[in-house]
CSV table of C-alpha atoms in Angstrom, one decimal:
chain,number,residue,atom,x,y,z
A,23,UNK,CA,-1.5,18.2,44.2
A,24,UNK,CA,1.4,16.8,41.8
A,25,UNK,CA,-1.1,13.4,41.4
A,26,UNK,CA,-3.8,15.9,40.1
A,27,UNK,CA,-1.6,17.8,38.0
A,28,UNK,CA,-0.3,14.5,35.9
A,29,UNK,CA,-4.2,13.4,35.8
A,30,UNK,CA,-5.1,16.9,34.6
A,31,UNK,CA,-1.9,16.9,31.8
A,32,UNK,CA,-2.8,13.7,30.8
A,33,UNK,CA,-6.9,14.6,31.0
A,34,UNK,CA,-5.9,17.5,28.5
A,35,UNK,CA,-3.3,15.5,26.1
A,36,UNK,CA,-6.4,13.0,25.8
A,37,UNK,CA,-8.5,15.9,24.5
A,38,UNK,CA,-6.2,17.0,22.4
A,39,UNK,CA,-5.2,13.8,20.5
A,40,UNK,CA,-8.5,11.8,21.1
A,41,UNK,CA,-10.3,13.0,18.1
A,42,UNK,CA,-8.1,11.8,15.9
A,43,UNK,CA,-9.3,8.8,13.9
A,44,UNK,CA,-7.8,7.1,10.8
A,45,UNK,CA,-9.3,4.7,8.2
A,46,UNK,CA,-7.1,1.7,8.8
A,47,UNK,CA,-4.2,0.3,6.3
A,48,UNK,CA,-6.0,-3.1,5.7
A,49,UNK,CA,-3.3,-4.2,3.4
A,50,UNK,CA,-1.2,-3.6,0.2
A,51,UNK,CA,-3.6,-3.0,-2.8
A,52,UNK,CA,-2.5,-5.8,-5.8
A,53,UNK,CA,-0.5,-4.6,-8.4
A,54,UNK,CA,-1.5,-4.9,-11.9
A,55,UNK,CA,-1.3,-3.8,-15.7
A,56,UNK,CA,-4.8,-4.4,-17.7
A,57,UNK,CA,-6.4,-2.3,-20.9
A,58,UNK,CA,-8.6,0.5,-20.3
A,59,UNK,CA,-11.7,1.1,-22.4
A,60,UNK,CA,-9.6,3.1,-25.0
A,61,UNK,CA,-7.4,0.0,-25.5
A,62,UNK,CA,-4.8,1.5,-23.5
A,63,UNK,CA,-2.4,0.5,-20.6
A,64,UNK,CA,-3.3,1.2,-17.0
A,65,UNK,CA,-1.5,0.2,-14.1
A,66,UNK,CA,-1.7,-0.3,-10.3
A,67,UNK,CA,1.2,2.6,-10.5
A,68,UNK,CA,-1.1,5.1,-13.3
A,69,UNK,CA,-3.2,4.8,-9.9
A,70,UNK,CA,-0.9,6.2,-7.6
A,71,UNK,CA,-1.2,9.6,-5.9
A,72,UNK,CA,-4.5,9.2,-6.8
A,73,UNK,CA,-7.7,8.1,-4.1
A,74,UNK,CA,-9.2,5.0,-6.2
A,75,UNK,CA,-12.4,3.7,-5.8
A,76,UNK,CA,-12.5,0.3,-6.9
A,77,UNK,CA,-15.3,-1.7,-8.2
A,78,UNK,CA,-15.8,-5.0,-10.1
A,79,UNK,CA,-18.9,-6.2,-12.1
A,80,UNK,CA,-19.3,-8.1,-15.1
A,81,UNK,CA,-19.4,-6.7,-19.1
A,82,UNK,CA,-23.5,-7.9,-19.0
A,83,UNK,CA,-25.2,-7.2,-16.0
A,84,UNK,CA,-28.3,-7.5,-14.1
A,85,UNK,CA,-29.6,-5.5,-11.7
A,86,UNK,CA,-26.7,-6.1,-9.4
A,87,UNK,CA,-24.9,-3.5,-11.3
A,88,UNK,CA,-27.6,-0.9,-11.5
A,89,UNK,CA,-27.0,-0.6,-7.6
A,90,UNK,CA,-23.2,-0.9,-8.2
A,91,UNK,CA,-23.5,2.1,-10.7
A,92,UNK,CA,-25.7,4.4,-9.1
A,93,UNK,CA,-24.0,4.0,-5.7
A,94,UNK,CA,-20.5,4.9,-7.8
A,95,UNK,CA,-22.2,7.8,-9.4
A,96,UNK,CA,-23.5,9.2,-6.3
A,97,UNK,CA,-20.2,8.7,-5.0
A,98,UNK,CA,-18.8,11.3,-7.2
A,99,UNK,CA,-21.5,13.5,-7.4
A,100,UNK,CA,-21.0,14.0,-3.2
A,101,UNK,CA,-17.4,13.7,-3.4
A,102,UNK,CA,-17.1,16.8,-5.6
A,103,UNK,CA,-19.6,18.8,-3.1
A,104,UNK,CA,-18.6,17.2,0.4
A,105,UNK,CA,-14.7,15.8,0.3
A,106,UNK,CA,-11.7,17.2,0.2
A,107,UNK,CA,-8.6,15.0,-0.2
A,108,UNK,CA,-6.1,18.0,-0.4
A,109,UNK,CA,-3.4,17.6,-3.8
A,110,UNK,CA,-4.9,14.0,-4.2
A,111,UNK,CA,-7.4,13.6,-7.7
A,112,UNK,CA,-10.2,10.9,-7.1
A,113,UNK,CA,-10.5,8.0,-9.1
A,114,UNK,CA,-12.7,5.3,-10.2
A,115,UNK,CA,-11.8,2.0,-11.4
A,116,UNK,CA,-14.4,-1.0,-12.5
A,117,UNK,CA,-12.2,-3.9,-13.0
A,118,UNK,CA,-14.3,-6.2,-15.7
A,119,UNK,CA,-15.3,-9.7,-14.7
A,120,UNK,CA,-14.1,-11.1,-17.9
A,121,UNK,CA,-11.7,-12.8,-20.0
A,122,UNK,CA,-9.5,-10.8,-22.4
A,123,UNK,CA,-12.7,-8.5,-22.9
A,124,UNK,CA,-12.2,-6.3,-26.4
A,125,UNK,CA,-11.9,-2.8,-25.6
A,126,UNK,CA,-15.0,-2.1,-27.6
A,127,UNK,CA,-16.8,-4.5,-24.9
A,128,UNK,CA,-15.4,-2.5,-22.3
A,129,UNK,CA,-16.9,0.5,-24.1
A,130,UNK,CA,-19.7,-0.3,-24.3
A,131,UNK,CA,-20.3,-1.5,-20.6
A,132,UNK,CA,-18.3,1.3,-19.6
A,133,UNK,CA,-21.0,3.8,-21.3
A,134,UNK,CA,-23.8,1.8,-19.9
A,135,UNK,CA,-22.3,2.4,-16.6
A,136,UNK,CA,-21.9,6.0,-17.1
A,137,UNK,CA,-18.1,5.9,-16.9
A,138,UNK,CA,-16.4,8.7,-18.4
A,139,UNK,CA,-13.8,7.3,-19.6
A,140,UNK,CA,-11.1,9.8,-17.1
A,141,UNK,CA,-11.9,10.0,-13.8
A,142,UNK,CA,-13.8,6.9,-14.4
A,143,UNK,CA,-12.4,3.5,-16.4
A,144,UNK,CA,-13.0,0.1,-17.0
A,145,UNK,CA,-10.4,-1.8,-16.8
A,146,UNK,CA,-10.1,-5.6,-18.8
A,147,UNK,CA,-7.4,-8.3,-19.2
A,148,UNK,CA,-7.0,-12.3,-19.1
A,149,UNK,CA,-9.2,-14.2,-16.8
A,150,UNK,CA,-6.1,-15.9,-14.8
A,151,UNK,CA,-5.0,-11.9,-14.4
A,152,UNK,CA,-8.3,-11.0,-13.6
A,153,UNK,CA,-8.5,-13.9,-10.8
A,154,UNK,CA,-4.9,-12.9,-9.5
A,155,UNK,CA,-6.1,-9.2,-9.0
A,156,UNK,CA,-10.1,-9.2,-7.7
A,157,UNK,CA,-9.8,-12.7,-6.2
A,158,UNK,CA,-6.3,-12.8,-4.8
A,159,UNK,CA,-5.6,-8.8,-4.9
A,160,UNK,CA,-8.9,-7.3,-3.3
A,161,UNK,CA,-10.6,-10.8,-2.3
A,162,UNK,CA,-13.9,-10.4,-3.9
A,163,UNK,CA,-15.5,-13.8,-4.5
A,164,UNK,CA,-16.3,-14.0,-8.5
A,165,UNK,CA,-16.5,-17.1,-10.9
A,166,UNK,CA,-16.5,-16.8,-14.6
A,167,UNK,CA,-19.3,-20.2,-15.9
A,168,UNK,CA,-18.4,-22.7,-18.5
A,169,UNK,CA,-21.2,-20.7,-20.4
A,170,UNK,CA,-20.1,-17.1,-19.7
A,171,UNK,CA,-22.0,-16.4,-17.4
A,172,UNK,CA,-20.4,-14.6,-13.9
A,173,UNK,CA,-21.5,-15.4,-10.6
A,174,UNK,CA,-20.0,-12.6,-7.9
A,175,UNK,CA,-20.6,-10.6,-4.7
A,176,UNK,CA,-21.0,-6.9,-5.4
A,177,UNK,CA,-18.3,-5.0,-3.6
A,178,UNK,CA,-16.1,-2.2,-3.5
A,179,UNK,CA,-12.1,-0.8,-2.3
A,180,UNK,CA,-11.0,2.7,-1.2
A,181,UNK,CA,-7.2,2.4,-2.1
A,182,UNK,CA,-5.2,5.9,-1.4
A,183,UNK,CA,-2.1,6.8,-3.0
A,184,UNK,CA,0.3,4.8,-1.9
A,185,UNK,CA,-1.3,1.7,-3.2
A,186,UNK,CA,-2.7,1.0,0.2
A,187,UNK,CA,-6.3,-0.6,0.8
A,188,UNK,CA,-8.2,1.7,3.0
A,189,UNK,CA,-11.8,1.0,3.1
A,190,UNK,CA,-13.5,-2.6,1.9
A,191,UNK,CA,-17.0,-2.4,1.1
A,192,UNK,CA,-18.5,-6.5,0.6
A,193,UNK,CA,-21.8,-6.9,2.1
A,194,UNK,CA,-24.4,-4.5,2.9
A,195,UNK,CA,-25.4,-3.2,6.2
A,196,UNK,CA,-27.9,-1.1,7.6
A,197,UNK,CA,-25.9,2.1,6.4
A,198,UNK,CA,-26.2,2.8,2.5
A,199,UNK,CA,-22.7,2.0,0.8
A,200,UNK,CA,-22.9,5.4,-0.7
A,201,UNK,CA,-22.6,7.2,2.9
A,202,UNK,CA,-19.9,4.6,3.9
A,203,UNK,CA,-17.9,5.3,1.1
A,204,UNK,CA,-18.4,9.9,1.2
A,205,UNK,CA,-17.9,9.4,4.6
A,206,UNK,CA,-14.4,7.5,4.5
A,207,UNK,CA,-13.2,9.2,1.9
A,208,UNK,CA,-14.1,12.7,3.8
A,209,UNK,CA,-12.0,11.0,6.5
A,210,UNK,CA,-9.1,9.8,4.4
A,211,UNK,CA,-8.9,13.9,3.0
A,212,UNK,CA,-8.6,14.7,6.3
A,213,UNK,CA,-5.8,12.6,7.2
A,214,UNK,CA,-4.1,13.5,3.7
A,215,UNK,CA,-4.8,17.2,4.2
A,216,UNK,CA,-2.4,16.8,8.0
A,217,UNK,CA,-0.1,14.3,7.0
A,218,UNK,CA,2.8,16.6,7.2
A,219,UNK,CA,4.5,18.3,9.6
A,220,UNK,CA,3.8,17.3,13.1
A,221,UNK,CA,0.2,16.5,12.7
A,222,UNK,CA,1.3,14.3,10.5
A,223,UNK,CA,3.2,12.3,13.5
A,224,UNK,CA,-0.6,12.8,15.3
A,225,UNK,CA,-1.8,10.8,12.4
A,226,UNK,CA,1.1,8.3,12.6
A,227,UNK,CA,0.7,7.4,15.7
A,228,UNK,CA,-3.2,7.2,15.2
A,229,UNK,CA,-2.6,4.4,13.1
A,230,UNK,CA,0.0,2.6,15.3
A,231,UNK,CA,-2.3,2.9,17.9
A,232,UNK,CA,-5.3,1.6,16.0
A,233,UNK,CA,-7.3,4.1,17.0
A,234,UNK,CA,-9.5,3.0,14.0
A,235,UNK,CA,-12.9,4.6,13.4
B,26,UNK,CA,-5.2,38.2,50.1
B,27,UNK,CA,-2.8,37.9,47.1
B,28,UNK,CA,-0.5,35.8,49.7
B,29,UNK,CA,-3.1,33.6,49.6
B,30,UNK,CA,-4.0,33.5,46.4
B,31,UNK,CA,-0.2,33.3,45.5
B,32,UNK,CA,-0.3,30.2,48.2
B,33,UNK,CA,-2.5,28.4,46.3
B,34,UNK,CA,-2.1,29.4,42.4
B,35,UNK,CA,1.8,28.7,42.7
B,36,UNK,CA,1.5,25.2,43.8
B,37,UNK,CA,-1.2,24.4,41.7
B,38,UNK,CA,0.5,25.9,38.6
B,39,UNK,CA,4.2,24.0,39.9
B,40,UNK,CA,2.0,20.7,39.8
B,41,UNK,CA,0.5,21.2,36.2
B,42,UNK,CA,3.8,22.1,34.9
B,43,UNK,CA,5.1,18.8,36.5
B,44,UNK,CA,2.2,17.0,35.1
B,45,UNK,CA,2.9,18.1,31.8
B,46,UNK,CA,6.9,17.5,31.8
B,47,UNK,CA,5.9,13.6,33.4
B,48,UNK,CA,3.6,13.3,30.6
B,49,UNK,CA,6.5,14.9,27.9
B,50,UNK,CA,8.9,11.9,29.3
B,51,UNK,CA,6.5,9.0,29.3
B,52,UNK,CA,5.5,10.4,25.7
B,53,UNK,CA,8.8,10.2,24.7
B,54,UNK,CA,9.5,6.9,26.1
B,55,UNK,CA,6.4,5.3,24.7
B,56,UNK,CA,6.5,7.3,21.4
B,57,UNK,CA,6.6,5.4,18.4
B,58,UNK,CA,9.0,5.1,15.5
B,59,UNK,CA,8.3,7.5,13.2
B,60,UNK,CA,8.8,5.6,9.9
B,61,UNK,CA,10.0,7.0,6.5
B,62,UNK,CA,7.8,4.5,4.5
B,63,UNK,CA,4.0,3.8,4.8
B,64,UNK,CA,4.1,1.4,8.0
B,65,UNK,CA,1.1,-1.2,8.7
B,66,UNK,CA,-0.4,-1.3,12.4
B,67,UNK,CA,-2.0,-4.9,11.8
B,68,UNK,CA,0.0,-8.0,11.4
B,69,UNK,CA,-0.4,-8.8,7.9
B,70,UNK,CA,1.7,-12.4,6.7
B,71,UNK,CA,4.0,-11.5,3.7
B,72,UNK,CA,3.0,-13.2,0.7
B,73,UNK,CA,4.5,-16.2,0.0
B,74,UNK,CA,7.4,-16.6,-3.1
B,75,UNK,CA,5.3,-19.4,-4.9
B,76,UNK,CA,7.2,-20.8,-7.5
B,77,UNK,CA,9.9,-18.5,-7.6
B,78,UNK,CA,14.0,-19.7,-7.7
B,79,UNK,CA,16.8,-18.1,-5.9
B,80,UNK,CA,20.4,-17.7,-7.7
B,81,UNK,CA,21.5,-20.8,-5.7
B,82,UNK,CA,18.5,-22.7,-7.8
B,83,UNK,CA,17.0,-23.9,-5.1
B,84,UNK,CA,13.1,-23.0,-4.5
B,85,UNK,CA,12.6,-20.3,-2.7
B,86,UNK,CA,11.3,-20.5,1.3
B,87,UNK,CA,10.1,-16.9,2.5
B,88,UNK,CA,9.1,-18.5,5.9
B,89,UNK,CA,12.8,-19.8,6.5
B,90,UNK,CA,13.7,-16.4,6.3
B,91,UNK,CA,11.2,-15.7,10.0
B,92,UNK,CA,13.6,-14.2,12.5
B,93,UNK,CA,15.6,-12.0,9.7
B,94,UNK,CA,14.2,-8.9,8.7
B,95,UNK,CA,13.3,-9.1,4.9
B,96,UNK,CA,13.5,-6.5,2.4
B,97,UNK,CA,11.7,-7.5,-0.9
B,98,UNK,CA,12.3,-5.5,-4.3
B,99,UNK,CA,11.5,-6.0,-7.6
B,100,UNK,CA,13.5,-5.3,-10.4
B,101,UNK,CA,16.0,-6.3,-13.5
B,102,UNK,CA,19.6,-6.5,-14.1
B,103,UNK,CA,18.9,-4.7,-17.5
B,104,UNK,CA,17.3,-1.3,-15.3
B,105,UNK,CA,18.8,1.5,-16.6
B,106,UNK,CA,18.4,3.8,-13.4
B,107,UNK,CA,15.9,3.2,-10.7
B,108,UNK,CA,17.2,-0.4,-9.5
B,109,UNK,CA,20.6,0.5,-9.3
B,110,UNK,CA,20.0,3.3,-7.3
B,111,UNK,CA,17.9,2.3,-5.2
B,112,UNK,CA,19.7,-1.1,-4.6
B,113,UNK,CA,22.7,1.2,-3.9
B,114,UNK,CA,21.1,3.1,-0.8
B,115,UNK,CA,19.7,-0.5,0.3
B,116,UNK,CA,23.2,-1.7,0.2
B,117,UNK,CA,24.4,1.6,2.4
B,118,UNK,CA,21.4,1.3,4.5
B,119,UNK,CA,22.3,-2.6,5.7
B,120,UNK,CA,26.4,-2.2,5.7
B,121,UNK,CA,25.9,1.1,7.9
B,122,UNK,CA,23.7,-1.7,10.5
B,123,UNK,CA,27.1,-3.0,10.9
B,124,UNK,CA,26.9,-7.3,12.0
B,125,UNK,CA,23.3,-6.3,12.6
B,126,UNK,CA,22.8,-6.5,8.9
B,127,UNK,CA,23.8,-10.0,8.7
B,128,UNK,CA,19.8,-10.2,10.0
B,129,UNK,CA,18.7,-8.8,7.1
B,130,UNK,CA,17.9,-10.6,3.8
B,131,UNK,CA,17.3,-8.4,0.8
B,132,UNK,CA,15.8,-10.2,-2.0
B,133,UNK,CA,15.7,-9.0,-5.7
B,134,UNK,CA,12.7,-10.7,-8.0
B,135,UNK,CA,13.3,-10.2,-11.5
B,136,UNK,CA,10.7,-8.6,-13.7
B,137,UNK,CA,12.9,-9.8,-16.9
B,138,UNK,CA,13.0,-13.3,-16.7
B,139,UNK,CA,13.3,-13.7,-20.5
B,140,UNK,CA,17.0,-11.9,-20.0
B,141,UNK,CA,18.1,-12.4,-16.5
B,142,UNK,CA,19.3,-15.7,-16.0
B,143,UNK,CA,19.6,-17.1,-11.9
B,144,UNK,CA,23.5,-16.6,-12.8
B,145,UNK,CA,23.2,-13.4,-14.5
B,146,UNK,CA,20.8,-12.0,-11.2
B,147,UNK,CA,23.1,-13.5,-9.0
B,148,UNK,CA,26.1,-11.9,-10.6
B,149,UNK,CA,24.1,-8.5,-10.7
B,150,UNK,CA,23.7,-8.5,-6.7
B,151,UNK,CA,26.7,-9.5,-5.9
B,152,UNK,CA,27.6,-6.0,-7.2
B,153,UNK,CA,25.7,-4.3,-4.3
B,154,UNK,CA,26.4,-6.5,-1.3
B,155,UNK,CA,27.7,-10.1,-1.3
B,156,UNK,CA,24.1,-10.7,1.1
B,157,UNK,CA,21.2,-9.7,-1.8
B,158,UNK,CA,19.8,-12.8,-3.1
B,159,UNK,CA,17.7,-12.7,-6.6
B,160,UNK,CA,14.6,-14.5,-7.3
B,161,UNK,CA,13.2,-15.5,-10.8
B,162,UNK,CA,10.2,-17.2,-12.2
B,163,UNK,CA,8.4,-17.5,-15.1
B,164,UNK,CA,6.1,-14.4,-16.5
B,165,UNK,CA,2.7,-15.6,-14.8
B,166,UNK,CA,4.5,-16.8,-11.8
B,167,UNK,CA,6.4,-13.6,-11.0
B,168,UNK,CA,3.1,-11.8,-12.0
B,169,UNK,CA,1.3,-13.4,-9.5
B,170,UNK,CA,3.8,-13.2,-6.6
B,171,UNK,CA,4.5,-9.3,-7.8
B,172,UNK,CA,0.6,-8.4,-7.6
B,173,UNK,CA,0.4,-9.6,-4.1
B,174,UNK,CA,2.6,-7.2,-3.3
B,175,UNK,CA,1.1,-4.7,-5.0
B,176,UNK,CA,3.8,-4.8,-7.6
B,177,UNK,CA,3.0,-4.4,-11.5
B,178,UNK,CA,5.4,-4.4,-14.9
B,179,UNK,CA,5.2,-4.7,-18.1
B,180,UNK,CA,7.4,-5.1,-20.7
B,181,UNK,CA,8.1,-2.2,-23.1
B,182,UNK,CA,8.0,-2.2,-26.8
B,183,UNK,CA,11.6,-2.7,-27.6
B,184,UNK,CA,14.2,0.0,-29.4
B,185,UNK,CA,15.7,-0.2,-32.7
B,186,UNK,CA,18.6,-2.4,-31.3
B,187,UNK,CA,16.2,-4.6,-30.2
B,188,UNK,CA,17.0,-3.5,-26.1
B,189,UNK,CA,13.6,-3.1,-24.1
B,190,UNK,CA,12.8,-1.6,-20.7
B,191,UNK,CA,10.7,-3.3,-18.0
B,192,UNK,CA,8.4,-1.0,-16.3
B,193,UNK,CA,7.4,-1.6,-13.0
B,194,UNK,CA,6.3,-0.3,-9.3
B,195,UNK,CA,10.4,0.4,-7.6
B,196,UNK,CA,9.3,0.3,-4.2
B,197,UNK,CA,10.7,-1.6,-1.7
B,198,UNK,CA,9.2,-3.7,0.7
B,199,UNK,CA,10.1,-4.3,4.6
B,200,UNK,CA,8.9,-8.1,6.2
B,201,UNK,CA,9.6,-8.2,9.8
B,202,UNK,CA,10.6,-11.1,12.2
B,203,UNK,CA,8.1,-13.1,12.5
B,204,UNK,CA,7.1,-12.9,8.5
B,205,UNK,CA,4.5,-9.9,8.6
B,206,UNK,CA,4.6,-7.1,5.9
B,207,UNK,CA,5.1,-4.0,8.1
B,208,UNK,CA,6.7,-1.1,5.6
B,209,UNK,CA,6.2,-0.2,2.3
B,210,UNK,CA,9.2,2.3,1.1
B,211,UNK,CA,9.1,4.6,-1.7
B,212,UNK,CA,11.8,3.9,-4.1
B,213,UNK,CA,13.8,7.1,-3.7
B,214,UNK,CA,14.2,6.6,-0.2
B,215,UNK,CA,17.7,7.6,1.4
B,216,UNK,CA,20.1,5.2,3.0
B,217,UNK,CA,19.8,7.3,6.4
B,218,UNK,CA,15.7,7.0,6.9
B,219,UNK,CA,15.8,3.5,5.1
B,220,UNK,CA,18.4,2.5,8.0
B,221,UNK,CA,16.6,3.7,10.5
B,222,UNK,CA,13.4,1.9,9.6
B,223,UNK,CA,15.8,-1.4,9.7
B,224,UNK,CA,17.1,-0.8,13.5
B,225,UNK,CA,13.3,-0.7,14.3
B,226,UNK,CA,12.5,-3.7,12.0
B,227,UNK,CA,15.4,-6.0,13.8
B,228,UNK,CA,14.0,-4.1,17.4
């Protein structure tokens, strides 16, 4: 009797807790400073609070970027409809495979690109930065050619707002990138919509557990 | 037939009430820290402080550091508000740990290296707690070490007499024993919560 009444406690605390699942904290997000499309400053820390969708492609692209692009753009367009990350404003950020690009270049691409310029920047600086931050920062494999040309691997990072890396998005799978990305971020507003209070210990211990998914 | 039913539904109800408080204990035993800062599951390696120089002038060696708890900031002597503040609740935080705090090793990078000096940092730290240890580089160097932290900062067009601030990300950063990055605190953290994080650091 007092065996079946632990296994039944513990039978219901499993319910109860079971269903929660967090997007893991895959590491610190790099810090940074670059130049917007406007010629102005933006920083790893402009960022914060914010979920940030980040993306890298270069100034003149091929049809790499197309996919990049419309995958981004959908992205938004469901985010608006189907997510709901609580206080937190959603972001995107395409970090410019380039060298000291001139914020009319990023203009231009960012236009191409459909970036709005707000909720959507390009983002430029020195090559060596540029290295430090996508190679180092968010480990996407890119190489600037003697002739200007720019070999990379399309790819994307969900970062939340504490400048965490939340979601990586390199090679493609079976699932589109679009429905990866709504549905992580739809799990990410979840756990950003609890995170106080005592759920928020639920959630804490979710992650400490790895109870990843 | 309510003795009966009595019989039965009274033990039953005694043994899920017994269940639940075994279950209460073993949660509490098992339960984990709750952390004040954004803590890490996986064991991530800290980055390494390529290139950088301690006050002593000798090149700085994160990985001698494994078996102390490390506690990373960046900052600059020159900060008007944020660094001494929060180096001040640091400070708190590690004296209140008592001789446990001799395991802890708070470093301060510099942001400013055009200003602060090894000496001058050194100086500056000494200020807070005879234990803090600053780091400096040049520019790209301390760039590079600051963004794998996920640090940024930038220097800021200067005033009419010529003083300029350093923006930059405040928070602090906790490495534990054996050299992962486990914590991430938010600058305004209180000595109390930032403590507490420490005990569970140093286990």
């Amino acid at each position: 009797m007092w065996i079946g009444g632990v296994i039944g406690g513990a039978a219901l605390a499993f319910a109860i807790l079971q269903p929660i699942k967090v997007l893991p904290r895959i590491r610190v997000a790099p810090g940074y400073a670059l130049t917007d499309q406007a010629g102005e400053s933006f920083t790893s820390e402009s960022a914060r609070g914010s979920v940030t969708l980040y993306s890298f492609a270069p100034l003149d692209c091929d049809s790499r970027c197309d996919e990049i692009f419309s995958t981004i753009t959908e992205v938004r367009e469901r985010a608006e409809t189907e997510v709901d990350l609580g206080e937190a404003e959603f972001r995107v950020v395409t970090i410019a495979l380039a060298d000291a690009p001139d914020p009319s270049a990023l203009a231009a691409a960012a236009t191409a690109s459909g970036a709005d310029g707000d909720e959507w920047r390009w983002l430029g600086g020195s090559a060596d930065r540029v290295r430090t931050v996508v190679g180092a920062g968010f480990r996407n494999f890119f190489e600037i050619e003697g002739d200007g040309t720019v070999e990379f691997e399309p790819g994307y990072a969900l970062v939340d707002g504490a400048g965490v890396i939340r979601g990586e998005y390199r090679y493609r799978t079976v699932a589109d990138d679009a429905d990866k990305i709504v549905s992580q971020l739809g799990s990410l507003g979840v756990e950003l919509r609890h995170s106080g209070g005592a759920a928020g210990l639920a959630y804490e211990a979710a992650h400490l557990f790895s109870c990843y998914g | 037939m309510a003795t009966r039913i009595l019989r039965t539904l009274v033990p039953m109800l005694v043994a899920v009430a017994a269940g639940a408080l075994v279950l209460v204990l073993v949660v509490r035993e098992v339960a984990p820290h709750s952390w004040s800062g954004t803590a890490f599951a996986t064991a991530t390696p800290a980055p390494p402080f390529t290139g950088l120089t301690d006050d002593a002038g000798n090149p700085a060696d994160l990985a001698a550091q494994e078996g102390k708890v490390v506690v990373v900031y960046f900052g600059y002597t020159s900060c008007p508000d944020v660094c001494p503040l929060t180096l001040s609740r640091a400070a708190r935080a590690i004296d209140a740990l008592g001789d446990r705090g001799d395991d802890v090793q708070l470093y301060m990078v510099s942001v400013d290296p055009a200003r602060d000096t090894l000496d001058r940092l050194g100086e500056y730290l000494r200020h807070f707690d005879d234990r803090f240890v600053g780091l400096g580089g040049d520019v790209d160097t301390v760039a590079d070490v600051a963004a794998s932290y996920g640090v940024f900062f930038e220097v800021q067009p200067p005033d009419d007499t010529g003083f300029y601030e350093v923006d930059h990300t405040a928070t602090l950063l906790g490495i534990d024993r054996d050299g992962n990055l486990k914590v991430i605190w938010d600058p305004d953290i209180e000595a109390d919560p930032l403590q507490s994080d420490l005990e569970e650091l140093l286990g």
